[in-house]
Amino acid sequence: MSSAIGIDIVGMTKRFGPLVALDHVTLKVAPGRVHALLGENGAGKSTLVKCVIGYYQADQGDLFLAGQRRKMLSPRDAHAVGIGMVYQHFTLVPNMTVAENLVMARASVPFKINWRREREKIDSFLQKTPFGVRLDDPVTDLAAGEKQKVEILKQLYLERRFLILDEPTSVLTPGEADEVLGILKDMATNGDITVLMITHKLREVSAFAERVAVLRSGRLVGEGDVSDLDVHDMASMMIGSRTLPTPVDREARAFPPTTSRQGLQIRGLSADDDAGAKALREVDLTVQAGEIVGIAGVSGNGQRELVETLAGQRNASGGKILVHGETYQATRREMAAKGVFCLPEEPLRNACVPAMSVAENLSLRAFDRRPLAWRQWWLRKGAIRQMARQQIARYNIKPPIPEMPIASLSGGNVQRAVLARELAPEVTLLVVANPCFGLDIVAVAEVRRALLEARNRGVSVLLVSEDLDEILELSDRVVVMFNGKLVYETPIEDADLAVIGRRMAGH
Amino acid sequence: MPFRAGLEAVLIPLAALIFSMVLFGAVISLVGVDPLAVYALIYKGAFGTWFSWQNTLRQTAPLLLTALCVALPAQLGLVVIGGEGALVLGGLAAVAIALAVEGAPPVFVQFSMMLVGMTVGGLWIALAGVLRHYRGVNETISSLLLFYIAVAIMNHLVEGIMRDPASLNKPSTRHIGDANMIGAIPGMDVHWGLVFGVVACIVVYILIFHTTIGFSFRVVGGNLRAAKMAGLPVGRLIVISCFIAGGAAGLAGVFEIAAVHGQANASLIAKYGFTGILVAFIARHNPLAIIPVALLLGGIEASGGLLQRRLDLPDATKLVLQGIAFVVILASEALFGRIRFFQARPA
């Protein structure tokens, strides 16, 4: 493998209409290092790397590669010099196997593919990397963590020597994340590759990056060696003069006398995955009022199916769900009467109608009830708009235009809009899945605060998360899910990270 | 809707229409006819005189209703193309009920025809909805196949038990009686179906954009997962929308019987249901946009005869124009969101 390359970004500026997304950013990315690019949502991180990869053309500024000025007119130019990017969203073809995806990604695929020779090449390539993937599995069958590994593998297979990673670990378990980043760091230290990664996770920056650069509102506001900075320094550079919401305390449980203590009871619940295989095997679980139960597990062990079944997106194949002691079948009437709400992962895909407006999406739960509807059938557009304005102001959703299609909002703002809708005053049971996926540090603090406040109000919260730190921070009880079953349960006071980690791996 | 998005929704289909006119002109030139003369004649035959206007409006009436049969299910992401089947059976059912209650007051007969025709048409398309939701059958294919079944049912009945023995060369049912015919709008030679069609477009528009059930339709069409998460009864909504859609096409059939033919026979299959698909797609499934588009397409339909007589072009000429327009319009869908001018600037 050829050696790593470095780049120099000089005075790069990019405007979108009146918005200055990048404002004269100058950054030196030295070869053979792991560089972290920090910043909040909308700080310009993605714009910067898209200018480097040639996806956008900068309005001003230059890119130097080994001292030579280069123009990246398209990603093809960047690929030609060995710069590759792993995007936040997967770019694999779901129906093709891992091996097919790797071969197909090459710049020139022959008309007739000699599969035996390709397999030999891939096998020998894989032996040089520490990634263990099954080449013949179709990508659809892979968990998010495995897909991310294949994405990185693909870049390495294509001999990219400068890897840009856009939030590479947001879908990985801590173990997987450490493994992947560790491998990348070793390869960088060997001088094989240079890594520039966009991330929100300060822990990973401290552990794996050598240099860090911080963007805020399109400007480079700080950079330095990671060894000279602590987590606090980096956080304050990211958020500037604003302050984080203060964390709420975990109050002693207060049970409102009106609600039953048994918020959610799941009895012998089974469900199949999309392919019809058993994904959920007779799960029993109770979430009391005023309690957060965290479900830990490596992605792909049935958590998604559990959340979807509770949310009404998937039919159970057996067992039953009780809410406040009564059978629950996820009809609209039951959801409204019992106060069941849901914060699913990937909110734009799972909980929003992308082409409809922010106001319409905010009214998805209550559009057929007073005050948003007259006599349950006539939409009161004025009331909807007014409600939307209030929620937009209260949850600081940007841009504050109720008529904008929600798909045009950034990920963090979509998440806030869904949060605004699902944290309605009447909520008594909240099903939450990876609520902080891809959110910046301020938004994460806001979401976690909101969940704890809900718990303190007496809401039953079922929290499914691939982020173990999040589970340990928020939960009253931790349950580990493996292979469709709940295999371990512990109160938070006795939670032992080592034991949970072993159970997550099925031991 | 932001101004630029509205402009996009109008200008792209319009540009596509103009482009298809140019393509059509090229085809016409190939057969050695001056395209400009053809356009002039189409205009004359469609909108040139009061006579041609009335001709156009008569064609427009059923198109309004059959286009709704496509546009309403489209809100839920369904592509229903079998409106012609609902039209045929709706018309046939109208004849059946009219003959069954023969002798009753005309108003009662007319009301019964509409009610029964709409119900039968509605049930026919609802069947495609049921197959889609409960058996996973693609509604596009099933509604198309249901059209062929509808034609078979009509032929069976018209050549069998419902046949008027007096109809020799062209098997037909008995006439519903002149007293029971729905007349013309005062002051013009156009039947009331036009008014019903326009009203139906407005009503469906209000249904889609101002009622909670229309909101539910749009949620189901916009994101099925979000609809399920909101607890919406997806299957029921699909069947309801298909029922209303089929009811509209069935009503078109009722007017074909009660205002035009007076009896059911092969003339009932005039392919309005299929032209309606084109209308709905050009209108981008917006019920209000259907009104001008149906007028335009009705005009092209109405001018077909004139093209035949004056320029000796085959009757299929208008089908060529419609076909070209349909393909170009479908292709132009890909332009949405791609033209920088129409995009709202990022705030």
Tab-separated table of N, CA and C in Angstrom, chain A residues 98-185:
chain	number	residue	atom	x	y	z
A	98	VAL	N	-21.382	-8.298	0.036
A	98	VAL	CA	-20.247	-7.441	0.384
A	98	VAL	C	-19.194	-7.496	-0.715
A	99	ALA	N	-18.884	-8.704	-1.181
A	99	ALA	CA	-17.859	-8.838	-2.219
A	99	ALA	C	-18.282	-8.093	-3.488
A	100	GLU	N	-19.544	-8.233	-3.857
A	100	GLU	CA	-20.035	-7.555	-5.063
A	100	GLU	C	-19.951	-6.043	-4.914
A	101	ASN	N	-20.264	-5.559	-3.701
A	101	ASN	CA	-20.168	-4.127	-3.469
A	101	ASN	C	-18.744	-3.632	-3.619
A	102	LEU	N	-17.797	-4.428	-3.122
A	102	LEU	CA	-16.399	-4.003	-3.210
A	102	LEU	C	-15.954	-3.947	-4.666
A	103	VAL	N	-16.286	-4.964	-5.418
A	103	VAL	CA	-15.855	-5.005	-6.823
A	103	VAL	C	-16.528	-3.888	-7.611
A	104	MET	N	-17.836	-3.711	-7.345
A	104	MET	CA	-18.596	-2.735	-8.112
A	104	MET	C	-18.105	-1.308	-7.883
A	105	ALA	N	-17.501	-1.070	-6.708
A	105	ALA	CA	-17.095	0.291	-6.365
A	105	ALA	C	-15.878	0.748	-7.166
A	106	ARG	N	-15.191	-0.201	-7.801
A	106	ARG	CA	-13.981	0.183	-8.530
A	106	ARG	C	-14.311	1.126	-9.677
A	107	ALA	N	-13.335	1.954	-9.999
A	107	ALA	CA	-13.572	2.969	-11.027
A	107	ALA	C	-13.934	2.322	-12.356
A	108	SER	N	-13.232	1.248	-12.707
A	108	SER	CA	-13.563	0.584	-13.958
A	108	SER	C	-13.816	-0.887	-13.681
A	109	VAL	N	-15.027	-1.293	-13.917
A	109	VAL	CA	-15.378	-2.699	-13.737
A	109	VAL	C	-15.402	-3.314	-15.128
A	110	PRO	N	-14.700	-4.426	-15.327
A	110	PRO	CA	-14.705	-5.044	-16.657
A	110	PRO	C	-16.090	-5.532	-17.032
A	111	PHE	N	-16.312	-5.690	-18.331
A	111	PHE	CA	-17.620	-6.129	-18.811
A	111	PHE	C	-17.972	-7.495	-18.248
A	112	LYS	N	-16.978	-8.371	-18.261
A	112	LYS	CA	-17.205	-9.693	-17.663
A	112	LYS	C	-16.274	-9.817	-16.461
A	113	ILE	N	-16.873	-10.136	-15.316
A	113	ILE	CA	-16.084	-10.164	-14.095
A	113	ILE	C	-15.616	-11.592	-13.819
A	114	ASN	N	-14.322	-11.726	-13.649
A	114	ASN	CA	-13.778	-13.030	-13.283
A	114	ASN	C	-13.845	-13.153	-11.766
A	115	TRP	N	-14.954	-13.750	-11.288
A	115	TRP	CA	-15.211	-13.721	-9.850
A	115	TRP	C	-14.154	-14.450	-9.045
A	116	ARG	N	-13.578	-15.535	-9.615
A	116	ARG	CA	-12.599	-16.271	-8.823
A	116	ARG	C	-11.381	-15.413	-8.540
A	117	ARG	N	-10.962	-14.682	-9.611
A	117	ARG	CA	-9.779	-13.848	-9.403
A	117	ARG	C	-10.095	-12.704	-8.448
A	118	GLU	N	-11.294	-12.120	-8.603
A	118	GLU	CA	-11.665	-11.023	-7.711
A	118	GLU	C	-11.691	-11.495	-6.262
A	119	ARG	N	-12.244	-12.694	-6.043
A	119	ARG	CA	-12.322	-13.211	-4.682
A	119	ARG	C	-10.945	-13.389	-4.089
A	120	GLU	N	-10.025	-13.920	-4.899
A	120	GLU	CA	-8.661	-14.106	-4.394
A	120	GLU	C	-8.066	-12.771	-3.994
A	121	LYS	N	-8.306	-11.746	-4.864
A	121	LYS	CA	-7.757	-10.431	-4.561
A	121	LYS	C	-8.349	-9.879	-3.271
A	122	ILE	N	-9.678	-10.018	-3.136
A	122	ILE	CA	-10.326	-9.477	-1.932
A	122	ILE	C	-9.859	-10.231	-0.701
A	123	ASP	N	-9.739	-11.551	-0.822
A	123	ASP	CA	-9.305	-12.344	0.338
A	123	ASP	C	-7.916	-11.920	0.804
A	124	SER	N	-7.019	-11.744	-0.166
A	124	SER	CA	-5.657	-11.382	0.250
A	124	SER	C	-5.635	-9.963	0.809
A	125	PHE	N	-6.524	-9.118	0.265
A	125	PHE	CA	-6.619	-7.753	0.792
A	125	PHE	C	-7.152	-7.776	2.229
A	126	LEU	N	-8.175	-8.618	2.439
A	126	LEU	CA	-8.794	-8.669	3.764
A	126	LEU	C	-7.807	-9.146	4.822
A	127	GLN	N	-6.887	-10.049	4.409
A	127	GLN	CA	-5.934	-10.551	5.393
A	127	GLN	C	-5.025	-9.456	5.910
A	128	LYS	N	-4.849	-8.407	5.089
A	128	LYS	CA	-3.990	-7.317	5.538
A	128	LYS	C	-4.735	-6.351	6.447
A	129	THR	N	-6.052	-6.450	6.471
A	129	THR	CA	-6.803	-5.554	7.346
A	129	THR	C	-7.403	-6.367	8.488
A	130	PRO	N	-7.608	-5.731	9.598
A	130	PRO	CA	-8.129	-6.459	10.751
A	130	PRO	C	-9.658	-6.515	10.783
A	131	PHE	N	-10.326	-6.191	9.679
A	131	PHE	CA	-11.779	-6.235	9.691
A	131	PHE	C	-12.258	-7.649	9.410
A	132	GLY	N	-13.196	-8.132	10.189
A	132	GLY	CA	-13.766	-9.433	9.897
A	132	GLY	C	-15.165	-9.256	9.336
A	133	VAL	N	-15.340	-9.424	8.023
A	133	VAL	CA	-16.689	-9.349	7.458
A	133	VAL	C	-16.929	-10.582	6.616
A	134	ARG	N	-18.194	-10.966	6.536
A	134	ARG	CA	-18.548	-12.123	5.708
A	134	ARG	C	-18.847	-11.625	4.298
A	135	LEU	N	-18.014	-12.038	3.363
A	135	LEU	CA	-18.073	-11.467	2.020
A	135	LEU	C	-19.342	-11.819	1.264
A	136	ASP	N	-19.964	-12.949	1.597
A	136	ASP	CA	-21.082	-13.417	0.783
A	136	ASP	C	-22.445	-13.018	1.327
A	137	ASP	N	-22.451	-12.265	2.431
A	137	ASP	CA	-23.743	-11.803	2.947
A	137	ASP	C	-24.235	-10.621	2.139
A	138	PRO	N	-25.524	-10.606	1.791
A	138	PRO	CA	-26.045	-9.383	1.184
A	138	PRO	C	-26.017	-8.255	2.214
A	139	VAL	N	-25.800	-7.050	1.731
A	139	VAL	CA	-25.637	-5.920	2.643
A	139	VAL	C	-26.889	-5.669	3.475
A	140	THR	N	-28.073	-5.984	2.927
A	140	THR	CA	-29.312	-5.786	3.712
A	140	THR	C	-29.275	-6.534	5.031
A	141	ASP	N	-28.608	-7.688	5.035
A	141	ASP	CA	-28.606	-8.504	6.256
A	141	ASP	C	-27.638	-7.987	7.308
A	142	LEU	N	-26.814	-7.023	6.954
A	142	LEU	CA	-25.817	-6.560	7.904
A	142	LEU	C	-26.419	-5.542	8.862
A	143	ALA	N	-25.913	-5.562	10.094
A	143	ALA	CA	-26.297	-4.524	11.046
A	143	ALA	C	-25.572	-3.244	10.651
A	144	ALA	N	-26.063	-2.130	11.199
A	144	ALA	CA	-25.480	-0.833	10.842
A	144	ALA	C	-23.976	-0.813	11.070
A	145	GLY	N	-23.540	-1.402	12.182
A	145	GLY	CA	-22.115	-1.405	12.495
A	145	GLY	C	-21.306	-2.114	11.431
A	146	GLU	N	-21.842	-3.234	10.963
A	146	GLU	CA	-21.121	-3.991	9.941
A	146	GLU	C	-21.089	-3.231	8.626
A	147	LYS	N	-22.205	-2.561	8.308
A	147	LYS	CA	-22.231	-1.774	7.069
A	147	LYS	C	-21.152	-0.700	7.097
A	148	GLN	N	-21.015	-0.059	8.249
A	148	GLN	CA	-20.018	0.994	8.354
A	148	GLN	C	-18.628	0.430	8.126
A	149	LYS	N	-18.382	-0.773	8.645
A	149	LYS	CA	-17.081	-1.404	8.423
A	149	LYS	C	-16.863	-1.639	6.933
A	150	VAL	N	-17.909	-2.093	6.258
A	150	VAL	CA	-17.763	-2.360	4.825
A	150	VAL	C	-17.487	-1.064	4.072
A	151	GLU	N	-18.141	0.020	4.503
A	151	GLU	CA	-17.888	1.312	3.859
A	151	GLU	C	-16.411	1.686	3.963
A	152	ILE	N	-15.853	1.499	5.155
A	152	ILE	CA	-14.443	1.853	5.350
A	152	ILE	C	-13.551	0.898	4.556
A	153	LEU	N	-13.917	-0.385	4.616
A	153	LEU	CA	-13.172	-1.393	3.854
A	153	LEU	C	-13.134	-1.030	2.367
A	154	LYS	N	-14.285	-0.566	1.877
A	154	LYS	CA	-14.389	-0.238	0.464
A	154	LYS	C	-13.367	0.839	0.100
A	155	GLN	N	-13.261	1.847	0.957
A	155	GLN	CA	-12.302	2.919	0.695
A	155	GLN	C	-10.880	2.371	0.684
A	156	LEU	N	-10.582	1.499	1.660
A	156	LEU	CA	-9.230	0.948	1.730
A	156	LEU	C	-8.954	0.081	0.506
A	157	TYR	N	-9.971	-0.682	0.101
A	157	TYR	CA	-9.824	-1.568	-1.050
A	157	TYR	C	-9.547	-0.751	-2.310
A	158	LEU	N	-10.126	0.424	-2.381
A	158	LEU	CA	-9.918	1.285	-3.545
A	158	LEU	C	-8.618	2.081	-3.437
A	159	GLU	N	-7.818	1.730	-2.404
A	159	GLU	CA	-6.510	2.358	-2.199
A	159	GLU	C	-6.597	3.856	-2.016
A	160	ARG	N	-7.583	4.279	-1.272
A	160	ARG	CA	-7.646	5.686	-0.895
A	160	ARG	C	-6.681	5.874	0.267
A	161	ARG	N	-5.875	6.904	0.180
A	161	ARG	CA	-4.862	7.103	1.213
A	161	ARG	C	-5.195	8.277	2.116
A	162	PHE	N	-6.264	8.969	1.759
A	162	PHE	CA	-6.721	10.069	2.597
A	162	PHE	C	-8.219	9.837	2.821
A	163	LEU	N	-8.569	9.430	4.013
A	163	LEU	CA	-9.965	9.062	4.269
A	163	LEU	C	-10.680	10.176	5.014
A	164	ILE	N	-11.791	10.607	4.449
A	164	ILE	CA	-12.649	11.550	5.153
A	164	ILE	C	-13.828	10.756	5.696
A	165	LEU	N	-14.051	10.834	7.000
A	165	LEU	CA	-15.126	10.057	7.612
A	165	LEU	C	-16.131	11.020	8.216
A	166	ASP	N	-17.379	10.909	7.809
A	166	ASP	CA	-18.422	11.789	8.335
A	166	ASP	C	-19.160	11.041	9.441
A	167	GLU	N	-18.853	11.383	10.666
A	167	GLU	CA	-19.438	10.716	11.839
A	167	GLU	C	-19.412	9.196	11.705
A	168	PRO	N	-18.217	8.646	11.653
A	168	PRO	CA	-18.083	7.219	11.327
A	168	PRO	C	-18.614	6.302	12.415
A	169	THR	N	-18.696	6.748	13.653
A	169	THR	CA	-19.035	5.806	14.715
A	169	THR	C	-20.439	6.004	15.230
A	170	SER	N	-21.224	6.839	14.553
A	170	SER	CA	-22.542	7.134	15.127
A	170	SER	C	-23.432	5.896	15.136
A	171	VAL	N	-23.094	4.876	14.345
A	171	VAL	CA	-23.934	3.678	14.343
A	171	VAL	C	-23.246	2.505	15.020
A	172	LEU	N	-22.111	2.726	15.647
A	172	LEU	CA	-21.350	1.589	16.192
A	172	LEU	C	-21.482	1.504	17.710
A	173	THR	N	-21.347	0.290	18.240
A	173	THR	CA	-21.275	0.151	19.689
A	173	THR	C	-19.914	0.671	20.130
A	174	PRO	N	-19.787	0.987	21.433
A	174	PRO	CA	-18.496	1.513	21.893
A	174	PRO	C	-17.354	0.567	21.529
A	175	GLY	N	-17.593	-0.724	21.693
A	175	GLY	CA	-16.551	-1.687	21.369
A	175	GLY	C	-16.175	-1.621	19.900
A	176	GLU	N	-17.219	-1.615	19.036
A	176	GLU	CA	-16.972	-1.561	17.593
A	176	GLU	C	-16.271	-0.267	17.223
A	177	ALA	N	-16.736	0.835	17.838
A	177	ALA	CA	-16.157	2.133	17.528
A	177	ALA	C	-14.682	2.138	17.881
A	178	ASP	N	-14.361	1.644	19.082
A	178	ASP	CA	-12.962	1.609	19.505
A	178	ASP	C	-12.148	0.750	18.560
A	179	GLU	N	-12.752	-0.360	18.136
A	179	GLU	CA	-12.045	-1.273	17.247
A	179	GLU	C	-11.745	-0.582	15.911
A	180	VAL	N	-12.797	-0.004	15.336
A	180	VAL	CA	-12.628	0.624	14.018
A	180	VAL	C	-11.645	1.782	14.088
A	181	LEU	N	-11.831	2.647	15.082
A	181	LEU	CA	-10.954	3.807	15.183
A	181	LEU	C	-9.528	3.393	15.517
A	182	GLY	N	-9.418	2.341	16.344
A	182	GLY	CA	-8.091	1.839	16.689
A	182	GLY	C	-7.353	1.374	15.441
A	183	ILE	N	-8.065	0.642	14.607
A	183	ILE	CA	-7.459	0.158	13.364
A	183	ILE	C	-7.016	1.335	12.498
A	184	LEU	N	-7.922	2.313	12.364
A	184	LEU	CA	-7.595	3.465	11.528
A	184	LEU	C	-6.381	4.207	12.093
A	185	LYS	N	-6.343	4.304	13.422
A	185	LYS	CA	-5.225	5.031	14.026
A	185	LYS	C	-3.913	4.285	13.788
